[in-house]
Short mmCIF file of C-alpha atoms and ligand atoms in Angstrom, two decimals:
data_model
loop_
_atom_site.label_atom_id
_atom_site.label_comp_id
_atom_site.label_asym_id
_atom_site.label_seq_id
_atom_site.Cartn_x
_atom_site.Cartn_y
_atom_site.Cartn_z
CA MET A 20 -42.11 -65.11 38.91
CA GLU A 21 -41.40 -61.41 38.26
CA LEU A 22 -39.65 -60.56 34.97
CA LYS A 23 -37.94 -57.21 34.52
CA LYS A 24 -37.40 -54.99 31.47
CA GLY A 25 -34.15 -55.90 29.71
CA ALA A 26 -30.78 -54.20 29.57
CA PRO A 27 -28.90 -54.84 26.30
CA LEU A 28 -27.88 -58.49 25.86
CA THR A 29 -24.15 -59.02 25.44
CA GLY A 30 -21.69 -61.90 25.58
CA GLU A 31 -21.66 -65.53 24.46
CA LEU A 32 -23.93 -68.46 25.16
CA MET A 33 -23.69 -72.18 24.46
CA VAL A 34 -27.36 -73.05 23.93
CA PRO A 35 -28.47 -76.46 25.25
CA ALA A 36 -28.51 -79.58 23.11
CA ASP A 37 -31.18 -80.28 20.53
CA LYS A 38 -34.28 -81.91 22.04
CA SER A 39 -35.40 -83.76 18.88
CA ILE A 40 -31.92 -85.21 18.30
CA SER A 41 -31.41 -86.14 21.99
CA HIS A 42 -34.67 -88.16 22.04
CA ARG A 43 -33.74 -89.98 18.86
CA ALA A 44 -30.16 -90.69 19.99
CA VAL A 45 -31.52 -92.67 22.97
CA MET A 46 -34.12 -94.43 20.80
CA PHE A 47 -31.61 -95.46 18.12
CA GLY A 48 -29.10 -96.47 20.81
CA ALA A 49 -31.72 -98.74 22.39
CA ILE A 50 -32.71 -100.53 19.16
CA SER A 51 -29.16 -100.85 17.75
CA HIS A 52 -26.66 -103.57 18.53
CA GLY A 53 -23.76 -102.53 20.78
CA LYS A 54 -22.88 -99.43 22.77
CA THR A 55 -24.10 -95.95 21.86
CA ILE A 56 -22.32 -93.03 23.49
CA ILE A 57 -24.20 -89.73 23.45
CA LYS A 58 -22.21 -86.54 24.03
CA ASN A 59 -23.95 -83.25 24.87
CA PHE A 60 -27.29 -84.97 25.65
CA LEU A 61 -30.15 -82.63 26.67
CA ARG A 62 -31.02 -83.42 30.30
CA ALA A 63 -34.44 -81.72 30.17
CA GLN A 64 -37.74 -83.23 31.36
CA ASP A 65 -38.90 -84.37 27.90
CA CYS A 66 -35.67 -86.22 27.05
CA MET A 67 -35.51 -87.75 30.54
CA SER A 68 -39.00 -89.17 29.79
CA THR A 69 -37.45 -91.02 26.83
CA VAL A 70 -34.59 -92.30 29.01
CA HIS A 71 -37.07 -93.47 31.66
CA ALA A 72 -39.24 -95.19 29.03
CA PHE A 73 -36.35 -97.27 27.67
CA GLU A 74 -35.13 -98.13 31.17
CA SER A 75 -38.66 -99.43 31.84
CA LEU A 76 -38.30 -101.53 28.67
CA GLY A 77 -35.17 -103.19 30.07
CA VAL A 78 -32.48 -101.10 28.35
CA SER A 79 -29.39 -100.18 30.41
CA ILE A 80 -28.70 -96.43 30.19
CA GLU A 81 -25.84 -94.92 32.23
CA ASP A 82 -25.21 -91.21 32.78
CA ASP A 83 -21.74 -90.43 34.19
CA GLY A 84 -22.47 -86.69 34.14
CA GLN A 85 -20.49 -86.28 30.91
CA VAL A 86 -21.86 -88.82 28.44
CA ILE A 87 -24.89 -91.09 28.25
CA THR A 88 -24.12 -94.73 27.41
CA VAL A 89 -26.92 -96.87 25.97
CA GLU A 90 -26.36 -100.66 25.81
CA GLY A 91 -28.35 -101.61 22.70
CA LYS A 92 -29.42 -105.18 22.09
CA GLY A 93 -31.58 -104.57 19.01
CA PHE A 94 -35.39 -104.46 18.86
CA GLU A 95 -35.40 -108.01 20.23
CA GLY A 96 -33.52 -106.82 23.35
CA LEU A 97 -36.53 -104.80 24.58
CA SER A 98 -38.57 -106.44 27.35
CA PRO A 99 -42.07 -105.71 28.71
CA SER A 100 -42.43 -102.94 31.27
CA THR A 101 -43.88 -104.10 34.58
CA GLU A 102 -46.23 -101.10 34.60
CA PRO A 103 -47.69 -98.43 32.28
CA ILE A 104 -44.97 -95.94 31.29
CA ASN A 105 -45.41 -92.24 32.11
CA VAL A 106 -43.89 -90.09 29.33
CA GLY A 107 -44.82 -86.78 30.99
CA ASN A 108 -45.31 -83.89 28.57
CA SER A 109 -43.42 -85.38 25.62
CA GLY A 110 -45.29 -85.80 22.33
CA THR A 111 -42.10 -86.97 20.61
CA THR A 112 -41.62 -89.82 23.10
CA ILE A 113 -45.16 -91.19 22.92
CA ARG A 114 -45.58 -90.87 19.14
CA LEU A 115 -42.21 -92.31 18.09
CA LEU A 116 -42.53 -95.15 20.62
CA MET A 117 -45.84 -96.25 19.10
CA GLY A 118 -44.04 -97.12 15.85
CA LEU A 119 -40.95 -98.44 17.59
CA LEU A 120 -42.93 -100.80 19.87
CA SER A 121 -45.47 -102.03 17.32
CA LYS A 122 -43.60 -105.33 16.64
CA THR A 123 -42.34 -106.35 20.10
CA GLY A 124 -44.67 -109.30 20.64
CA PHE A 125 -45.62 -107.79 24.03
CA GLU A 126 -48.02 -105.14 25.30
CA THR A 127 -46.99 -101.63 26.43
CA THR A 128 -49.19 -98.84 27.80
CA LEU A 129 -47.98 -95.23 27.52
CA PHE A 130 -49.59 -92.20 29.16
CA GLY A 131 -48.66 -88.61 29.91
CA ASP A 132 -49.59 -85.48 31.86
CA ASP A 133 -52.88 -83.59 31.41
CA SER A 134 -51.59 -81.77 28.33
CA LEU A 135 -50.22 -84.88 26.56
CA ASN A 136 -53.36 -86.88 27.36
CA LYS A 137 -55.32 -84.33 25.29
CA ARG A 138 -53.09 -84.56 22.18
CA PRO A 139 -54.39 -86.61 19.21
CA MET A 140 -52.71 -89.94 18.53
CA ASP A 141 -54.92 -91.08 15.61
CA ARG A 142 -52.52 -89.36 13.17
CA VAL A 143 -49.89 -91.95 14.19
CA ILE A 144 -52.12 -94.93 14.99
CA ASP A 145 -54.04 -94.84 11.66
CA PRO A 146 -51.01 -95.39 9.37
CA LEU A 147 -49.47 -97.87 11.82
CA LYS A 148 -52.72 -99.89 11.73
CA GLU A 149 -52.36 -100.14 7.95
CA MET A 150 -49.03 -101.84 8.63
CA GLY A 151 -50.71 -104.38 10.91
CA ALA A 152 -50.03 -102.65 14.25
CA VAL A 153 -52.64 -102.95 17.01
CA ILE A 154 -52.81 -99.81 19.15
CA GLU A 155 -55.69 -98.54 21.28
CA GLY A 156 -56.38 -95.01 22.54
CA SER A 157 -59.49 -93.28 23.85
CA GLY A 158 -62.13 -91.12 22.18
CA PRO A 159 -62.38 -90.25 18.47
CA SER A 160 -58.83 -88.78 18.32
CA LEU A 161 -57.37 -91.79 20.19
CA PHE A 162 -55.99 -89.80 23.13
CA PRO A 163 -53.51 -91.39 25.58
CA PRO A 164 -53.23 -93.63 27.48
CA VAL A 165 -52.39 -95.74 24.44
CA THR A 166 -51.88 -99.49 24.57
CA ILE A 167 -49.58 -100.99 21.94
CA LYS A 168 -50.20 -104.70 21.44
CA GLY A 169 -46.83 -105.58 19.90
CA GLN A 170 -47.22 -107.88 16.88
CA HIS A 171 -44.84 -110.53 15.48
CA VAL A 172 -45.16 -109.33 11.85
CA LEU A 173 -45.63 -105.88 10.24
CA LYS A 174 -46.43 -105.08 6.59
CA PRO A 175 -44.69 -102.30 4.64
CA ILE A 176 -46.77 -99.22 3.76
CA ASP A 177 -47.33 -97.01 0.71
CA HIS A 178 -48.46 -93.80 2.34
CA GLN A 179 -49.23 -90.19 1.43
CA MET A 180 -49.01 -88.22 4.68
CA ALA A 181 -52.05 -86.10 5.61
CA VAL A 182 -50.10 -83.81 8.00
CA ALA A 183 -46.63 -82.29 7.76
CA SER A 184 -45.30 -83.93 10.92
CA ALA A 185 -41.88 -85.33 11.77
CA GLN A 186 -43.42 -87.28 14.64
CA VAL A 187 -45.88 -89.12 12.38
CA LYS A 188 -43.17 -89.72 9.76
CA SER A 189 -40.72 -91.00 12.40
CA ALA A 190 -43.27 -93.38 13.95
CA ILE A 191 -43.91 -94.86 10.49
CA LEU A 192 -40.15 -95.14 9.85
CA PHE A 193 -39.59 -96.98 13.16
CA ALA A 194 -42.26 -99.49 12.12
CA ALA A 195 -41.11 -99.67 8.48
CA ILE A 196 -37.55 -100.56 9.48
CA GLN A 197 -38.99 -103.67 11.20
CA ALA A 198 -41.51 -104.59 8.45
CA LYS A 199 -40.63 -107.14 5.75
CA GLY A 200 -40.49 -105.32 2.40
CA THR A 201 -40.17 -101.78 1.07
CA SER A 202 -42.22 -98.89 2.43
CA HIS A 203 -42.86 -95.72 0.46
CA ILE A 204 -43.81 -92.52 2.29
CA ILE A 205 -44.64 -89.16 0.71
CA GLU A 206 -44.51 -86.16 3.04
CA LYS A 207 -47.11 -83.38 2.82
CA GLU A 208 -44.30 -80.87 3.32
CA ARG A 209 -40.71 -81.66 4.32
CA SER A 210 -40.39 -81.81 8.10
CA ARG A 211 -37.34 -82.22 10.34
CA ASN A 212 -35.29 -85.16 9.05
CA HIS A 213 -33.36 -86.26 12.14
CA THR A 214 -34.82 -89.80 12.05
CA GLU A 215 -33.80 -90.30 8.41
CA GLU A 216 -30.31 -88.92 9.15
CA MET A 217 -29.89 -91.17 12.17
CA ILE A 218 -30.98 -94.31 10.32
CA LYS A 219 -27.96 -93.69 8.08
CA GLN A 220 -25.66 -92.78 10.99
CA PHE A 221 -26.53 -96.05 12.76
CA GLY A 222 -25.62 -98.07 9.66
CA GLY A 223 -29.10 -98.40 8.12
CA GLU A 224 -30.32 -97.64 4.60
CA ILE A 225 -32.96 -95.14 3.54
CA SER A 226 -33.48 -93.25 0.32
CA VAL A 227 -34.87 -89.71 0.38
CA SER A 228 -35.65 -87.61 -2.66
CA GLY A 229 -37.51 -84.38 -1.89
CA LYS A 230 -40.74 -85.38 -0.14
CA GLU A 231 -40.41 -89.07 -1.10
CA ILE A 232 -38.90 -91.69 1.18
CA PHE A 233 -38.18 -95.38 0.48
CA ILE A 234 -37.09 -97.71 3.27
CA SER A 235 -36.75 -101.51 3.28
CA GLY A 236 -36.88 -103.80 6.29
CA PRO A 237 -36.04 -105.57 8.38
CA GLN A 238 -32.74 -103.80 9.08
CA LYS A 239 -30.14 -104.27 11.78
CA LEU A 240 -28.61 -101.07 13.19
CA VAL A 241 -25.27 -100.70 14.96
CA GLY A 242 -24.54 -98.49 18.01
CA LYS A 243 -22.25 -95.49 17.62
CA GLU A 244 -20.90 -92.33 19.22
CA ILE A 245 -23.05 -89.29 18.60
CA THR A 246 -22.61 -85.60 19.52
CA VAL A 247 -25.82 -83.57 19.79
CA PRO A 248 -25.60 -79.98 18.44
CA GLY A 249 -27.30 -77.02 20.14
CA ASP A 250 -31.04 -76.57 19.63
CA ILE A 251 -32.06 -73.81 17.19
CA SER A 252 -35.53 -73.87 18.80
CA SER A 253 -33.93 -72.87 22.14
CA ALA A 254 -31.55 -70.40 20.45
CA ALA A 255 -34.61 -68.72 18.90
CA PHE A 256 -35.53 -67.04 22.20
CA PHE A 257 -32.10 -65.37 22.49
CA ILE A 258 -32.06 -64.46 18.79
CA ALA A 259 -35.39 -62.71 19.41
CA ALA A 260 -34.27 -61.05 22.66
CA ALA A 261 -31.05 -59.66 21.13
CA THR A 262 -32.95 -58.48 18.04
CA LEU A 263 -35.57 -56.64 20.11
CA VAL A 264 -33.52 -55.08 22.93
CA LYS A 265 -31.69 -51.96 21.71
CA ASP A 266 -27.84 -52.08 21.66
CA SER A 267 -27.70 -55.87 22.09
CA SER A 268 -24.92 -57.93 20.52
CA ILE A 269 -24.50 -61.63 21.35
CA THR A 270 -22.93 -64.81 20.01
CA LEU A 271 -24.81 -68.11 20.26
CA LYS A 272 -22.35 -71.02 20.01
CA ASN A 273 -22.78 -74.40 18.30
CA VAL A 274 -26.38 -73.93 17.09
CA GLY A 275 -27.71 -76.78 14.93
CA VAL A 276 -28.51 -75.49 11.43
CA ASN A 277 -29.97 -78.56 9.73
CA PRO A 278 -31.92 -76.94 6.82
CA THR A 279 -35.17 -78.65 7.90
CA ARG A 280 -35.00 -76.51 11.08
CA THR A 281 -33.72 -73.12 9.90
CA GLY A 282 -36.97 -71.51 8.72
CA ILE A 283 -36.63 -68.91 11.49
CA LEU A 284 -33.31 -67.65 10.11
CA GLU A 285 -34.83 -67.21 6.63
CA VAL A 286 -37.86 -65.35 8.02
CA LEU A 287 -35.79 -63.09 10.26
CA ASP A 288 -33.46 -62.29 7.38
CA LYS A 289 -36.49 -61.15 5.34
CA MET A 290 -37.70 -59.07 8.31
CA GLY A 291 -34.37 -57.21 8.49
CA ALA A 292 -32.77 -58.90 11.52
CA LYS A 293 -28.99 -58.73 11.89
CA ILE A 294 -27.86 -62.36 12.21
CA LYS A 295 -24.45 -63.50 11.00
CA VAL A 296 -23.94 -67.25 10.58
CA CYS A 297 -20.28 -68.22 11.09
CA SER A 298 -17.80 -71.10 11.65
CA TYR A 299 -19.83 -73.95 10.16
CA ASP A 300 -19.10 -77.38 11.66
CA LYS A 301 -20.07 -79.75 8.83
CA ILE A 302 -20.15 -82.95 10.90
CA ASN A 303 -22.59 -81.60 13.49
CA GLN A 304 -24.39 -79.24 11.10
CA ALA A 305 -23.77 -76.48 13.68
CA CYS A 306 -22.75 -72.81 13.53
CA ASP A 307 -22.13 -69.82 15.74
CA LEU A 308 -24.76 -67.12 15.29
CA GLN A 309 -23.92 -63.46 15.92
CA VAL A 310 -27.03 -61.40 16.59
CA GLU A 311 -27.39 -57.64 16.92
CA ALA A 312 -30.42 -55.48 17.66
CA ALA A 313 -32.38 -54.43 14.57
CA ASN A 314 -35.57 -52.72 13.42
CA LEU A 315 -37.92 -55.26 11.87
CA LEU A 316 -40.40 -55.19 8.99
CA ALA A 317 -43.57 -57.32 8.83
CA THR A 318 -43.67 -60.41 6.63
CA THR A 319 -45.85 -63.32 5.48
CA ILE A 320 -45.16 -66.92 6.51
CA SER A 321 -46.92 -69.95 5.01
CA GLY A 322 -46.56 -73.22 3.07
CA GLU A 323 -43.35 -75.24 3.10
CA LEU A 324 -41.75 -72.85 5.62
CA ILE A 325 -44.23 -73.77 8.38
CA PRO A 326 -42.86 -77.22 9.36
CA ARG A 327 -39.33 -75.79 9.28
CA LEU A 328 -40.20 -73.26 12.01
CA ILE A 329 -43.31 -74.70 13.64
CA ASP A 330 -41.98 -74.48 17.22
CA GLU A 331 -40.67 -70.94 16.65
CA LEU A 332 -44.05 -69.43 15.65
CA PRO A 333 -44.92 -68.09 19.14
CA ILE A 334 -41.60 -66.20 19.35
CA ILE A 335 -41.95 -65.06 15.71
CA ALA A 336 -45.41 -63.72 16.65
CA LEU A 337 -43.82 -61.72 19.47
CA LEU A 338 -41.14 -60.37 17.09
CA SER A 339 -43.94 -59.38 14.70
CA THR A 340 -45.63 -57.24 17.39
CA GLN A 341 -42.49 -55.06 17.21
CA ALA A 342 -42.15 -55.11 13.39
CA LYS A 343 -43.46 -52.34 11.13
CA GLY A 344 -46.57 -53.44 9.22
CA THR A 345 -48.89 -56.45 9.24
CA THR A 346 -47.47 -59.96 9.57
CA ILE A 347 -49.66 -62.80 8.32
CA ILE A 348 -48.96 -66.39 9.38
CA SER A 349 -51.08 -69.08 7.67
CA ASP A 350 -51.08 -72.89 7.10
CA ALA A 351 -50.12 -73.24 10.78
CA GLN A 352 -53.18 -75.13 12.13
CA GLU A 353 -50.77 -77.72 13.62
CA LEU A 354 -50.12 -75.14 16.36
CA LYS A 355 -53.53 -76.01 17.80
CA VAL A 356 -52.42 -79.54 18.82
CA LYS A 357 -49.16 -78.76 20.60
CA GLU A 358 -48.62 -78.64 24.40
CA THR A 359 -51.32 -75.92 24.35
CA ASN A 360 -53.34 -74.51 21.48
CA ARG A 361 -50.39 -72.24 20.63
CA ILE A 362 -52.48 -69.95 18.39
CA ASP A 363 -54.87 -69.14 21.25
CA ALA A 364 -52.15 -69.09 23.93
CA THR A 365 -49.97 -66.66 21.93
CA VAL A 366 -52.86 -64.34 21.07
CA GLU A 367 -54.48 -64.29 24.51
CA GLU A 368 -51.25 -63.88 26.53
CA LEU A 369 -49.75 -61.20 24.24
CA LYS A 370 -53.07 -59.31 24.17
CA LYS A 371 -52.82 -58.99 27.98
CA MET A 372 -49.63 -56.97 27.29
CA GLY A 373 -51.34 -54.78 24.67
CA ALA A 374 -50.30 -56.53 21.44
CA ASP A 375 -52.42 -56.00 18.34
CA ILE A 376 -52.76 -59.66 17.39
CA GLU A 377 -55.61 -61.91 16.26
CA ALA A 378 -56.14 -65.60 15.65
CA THR A 379 -57.29 -66.95 12.29
CA GLU A 380 -58.42 -70.48 11.36
CA ASP A 381 -54.87 -71.51 10.50
CA GLY A 382 -52.57 -68.87 11.96
CA LEU A 383 -52.16 -65.33 13.19
CA ILE A 384 -52.39 -61.71 12.02
CA ILE A 385 -50.17 -59.26 13.88
CA HIS A 386 -50.00 -55.48 13.49
CA GLY A 387 -46.90 -53.63 14.65
CA PRO A 388 -45.05 -52.00 16.12
CA THR A 389 -47.13 -51.93 19.31
CA PRO A 390 -45.78 -51.02 22.77
CA LEU A 391 -46.07 -53.87 25.28
CA HIS A 392 -47.17 -53.16 28.84
CA LYS A 393 -46.73 -54.69 32.27
CA ALA A 394 -49.21 -57.50 32.94
CA THR A 395 -49.72 -60.86 34.63
CA VAL A 396 -49.36 -63.63 32.04
CA SER A 397 -49.11 -67.42 32.09
CA SER A 398 -47.13 -70.08 30.26
CA ARG A 399 -50.26 -72.26 30.61
CA GLY A 400 -47.80 -75.11 31.26
CA ASP A 401 -46.27 -74.77 27.78
CA HIS A 402 -42.47 -74.31 27.79
CA ARG A 403 -42.34 -72.38 24.53
CA ILE A 404 -45.11 -69.96 25.58
CA GLY A 405 -43.25 -69.38 28.89
CA MET A 406 -39.96 -68.58 27.14
CA MET A 407 -41.70 -66.32 24.60
CA LEU A 408 -43.28 -64.35 27.46
CA GLN A 409 -39.89 -63.90 29.17
CA VAL A 410 -38.63 -62.27 25.95
CA ALA A 411 -41.80 -60.14 25.73
CA ALA A 412 -41.10 -58.91 29.28
CA LEU A 413 -37.71 -57.54 28.15
CA VAL A 414 -39.45 -54.95 25.96
CA ALA A 415 -42.44 -54.22 28.22
CA ASP A 416 -42.83 -50.86 29.99
CA GLY A 417 -42.95 -52.42 33.47
CA PRO A 418 -42.58 -55.68 35.38
CA VAL A 419 -44.35 -58.75 34.00
CA ILE A 420 -45.55 -61.52 36.33
CA LEU A 421 -45.13 -64.92 34.66
CA GLN A 422 -47.28 -67.69 36.11
CA LYS A 423 -46.36 -71.38 35.64
CA SER A 424 -42.78 -70.37 34.79
CA GLU A 425 -41.52 -73.86 35.80
CA ALA A 426 -42.81 -75.22 32.45
CA VAL A 427 -39.59 -74.06 30.73
CA ALA A 428 -37.81 -77.08 32.29
CA ILE A 429 -39.59 -79.31 29.75
CA SER A 430 -37.00 -78.32 27.13
CA TYR A 431 -34.67 -75.81 28.83
CA PRO A 432 -34.15 -76.14 32.62
CA ASN A 433 -31.52 -73.36 32.80
CA PHE A 434 -33.37 -70.89 30.58
CA PHE A 435 -33.90 -68.05 33.07
CA ASN A 436 -30.28 -68.24 34.33
CA ASP A 437 -28.91 -68.23 30.78
CA MET A 438 -31.08 -65.22 29.94
CA SER A 439 -29.89 -63.30 33.00
CA SER A 440 -26.24 -64.17 32.27
CA LEU A 441 -26.54 -62.33 28.94
CA LEU A 442 -28.45 -59.44 30.51
CA SER A 443 -26.17 -59.01 33.51
CA GLU A 444 -22.87 -58.80 31.62
CA THR A 445 -23.52 -55.06 31.22
CA GLY A 446 -23.49 -54.82 35.02
CA GLU A 447 -27.19 -53.87 35.19
O1 SPQ B 525 -42.37 -83.50 21.73
P1 SPQ B 525 -43.42 -82.44 21.70
O2 SPQ B 525 -44.08 -82.31 23.02
O3 SPQ B 525 -44.42 -82.63 20.60
O4 SPQ B 525 -42.62 -81.06 21.43
C1 SPQ B 525 -42.70 -80.00 20.46
C2 SPQ B 525 -42.03 -78.76 21.16
O5 SPQ B 525 -42.48 -77.64 21.03
O6 SPQ B 525 -40.99 -79.00 21.79
C3 SPQ B 525 -44.10 -79.68 19.97
F1 SPQ B 525 -44.93 -79.30 20.83
O7 SPQ B 525 -41.85 -80.24 19.34
C4 SPQ B 525 -42.11 -81.18 18.28
C5 SPQ B 525 -42.33 -80.45 16.98
O8 SPQ B 525 -43.39 -79.55 17.04
C6 SPQ B 525 -40.90 -82.08 18.19
C7 SPQ B 525 -40.82 -82.83 16.91
C8 SPQ B 525 -39.88 -83.96 16.79
O9 SPQ B 525 -38.89 -84.03 17.54
O10 SPQ B 525 -40.11 -84.81 15.89
C9 SPQ B 525 -41.59 -82.51 15.81
C10 SPQ B 525 -42.59 -81.43 15.82
O11 SPQ B 525 -43.87 -81.99 15.97
P2 SPQ B 525 -44.73 -82.52 14.71
O12 SPQ B 525 -46.03 -82.99 15.28
O13 SPQ B 525 -44.89 -81.33 13.82
O14 SPQ B 525 -43.98 -83.59 14.09
#
């Protein structure tokens, strides 16, 4: 696909629904008792993998084009799938399901595409094993396919997490809510808390104090109506585009601003971006963001910030190529086990366009500002790398050819159309 240099971005955009929350809404709907109605569900490939997985486990899920209705019958309402379940590219689906399915009393096999089948599952399987779960994977990192031999009893866990990961934490929570007794989990750093929030929303009990979580089981959850806010991780690409392209001014509507996800806003504020956060909707933790073009300064990003912006680091790296000075990103080794090794993918693809960027053991060093040139680049099958490269093309000096552009559909099927709607409102 050929990407052209950008005209100023203007106008308004309703960014698509949050991927992390959409996955969890289906999961909680399936294990709760009664109907769950999901408004503004993200119909992207990853979330459809979660829908497909629960349908295979006997859960009725209806989509009338407006809302998704999940008929929950509790954990005990799940039934064995007749065949192994393909969860595509979705790390969230496979990892959370391992905890959720660890006490079914039946066996389930989950597998994914080439990228997912190379992502480590030991980080989830090891703590679940301590709880009495029996889960098999292959090789030393326990790669998919994984087979979950659902048990009849699980033990609670007292666990200090080794990685700052919402997926690992959520898998443990889905097992802990079924185990008899109180589990105690200490996070390495605070990661996105949508699972904890939803346990409460679906009538469950959980106590969270800083990095410490206590949860007792077994608990019975009750279905509810849920509205998914817009995804700040999708909004990030437009925030970056409007910041970088001269004379831009846009409004992004209904963007989720849960504080465990807003690291990018804090970093961009420090870099000198012009982002105004307005009209806060308390119930959905969502805001409108007004973004104008700005000149950026380099920064440093590390520590507790990393899990709060982990998926935004490729686009932050691009922004840093246009910022004055040297940006240093560290403590971000988790990027190596995403859909691609996102440290290598970001460095190698942006270097093709002339960026002054290098990989370190746990992050990136970027010198700017550096002009970006026309080139042929590839998403490598990673949606976030594909979207980052579309934004890079807006500030390049000539056309950029993006290979494997279809990967954006994993989280954002209408991404290229939404980008051109903001670019074309100037008439160019
Ligand atoms: O679901 P998947 O494939 O792992 O998706 C990614 C993404 O970029 O969309 C990561 F590659 O998001 C993860 C995120 O990085 C979604 C997520 C969640 O919903 O719990 C948590 C993060 O992963 P982790 O491993 O840090 O917990």
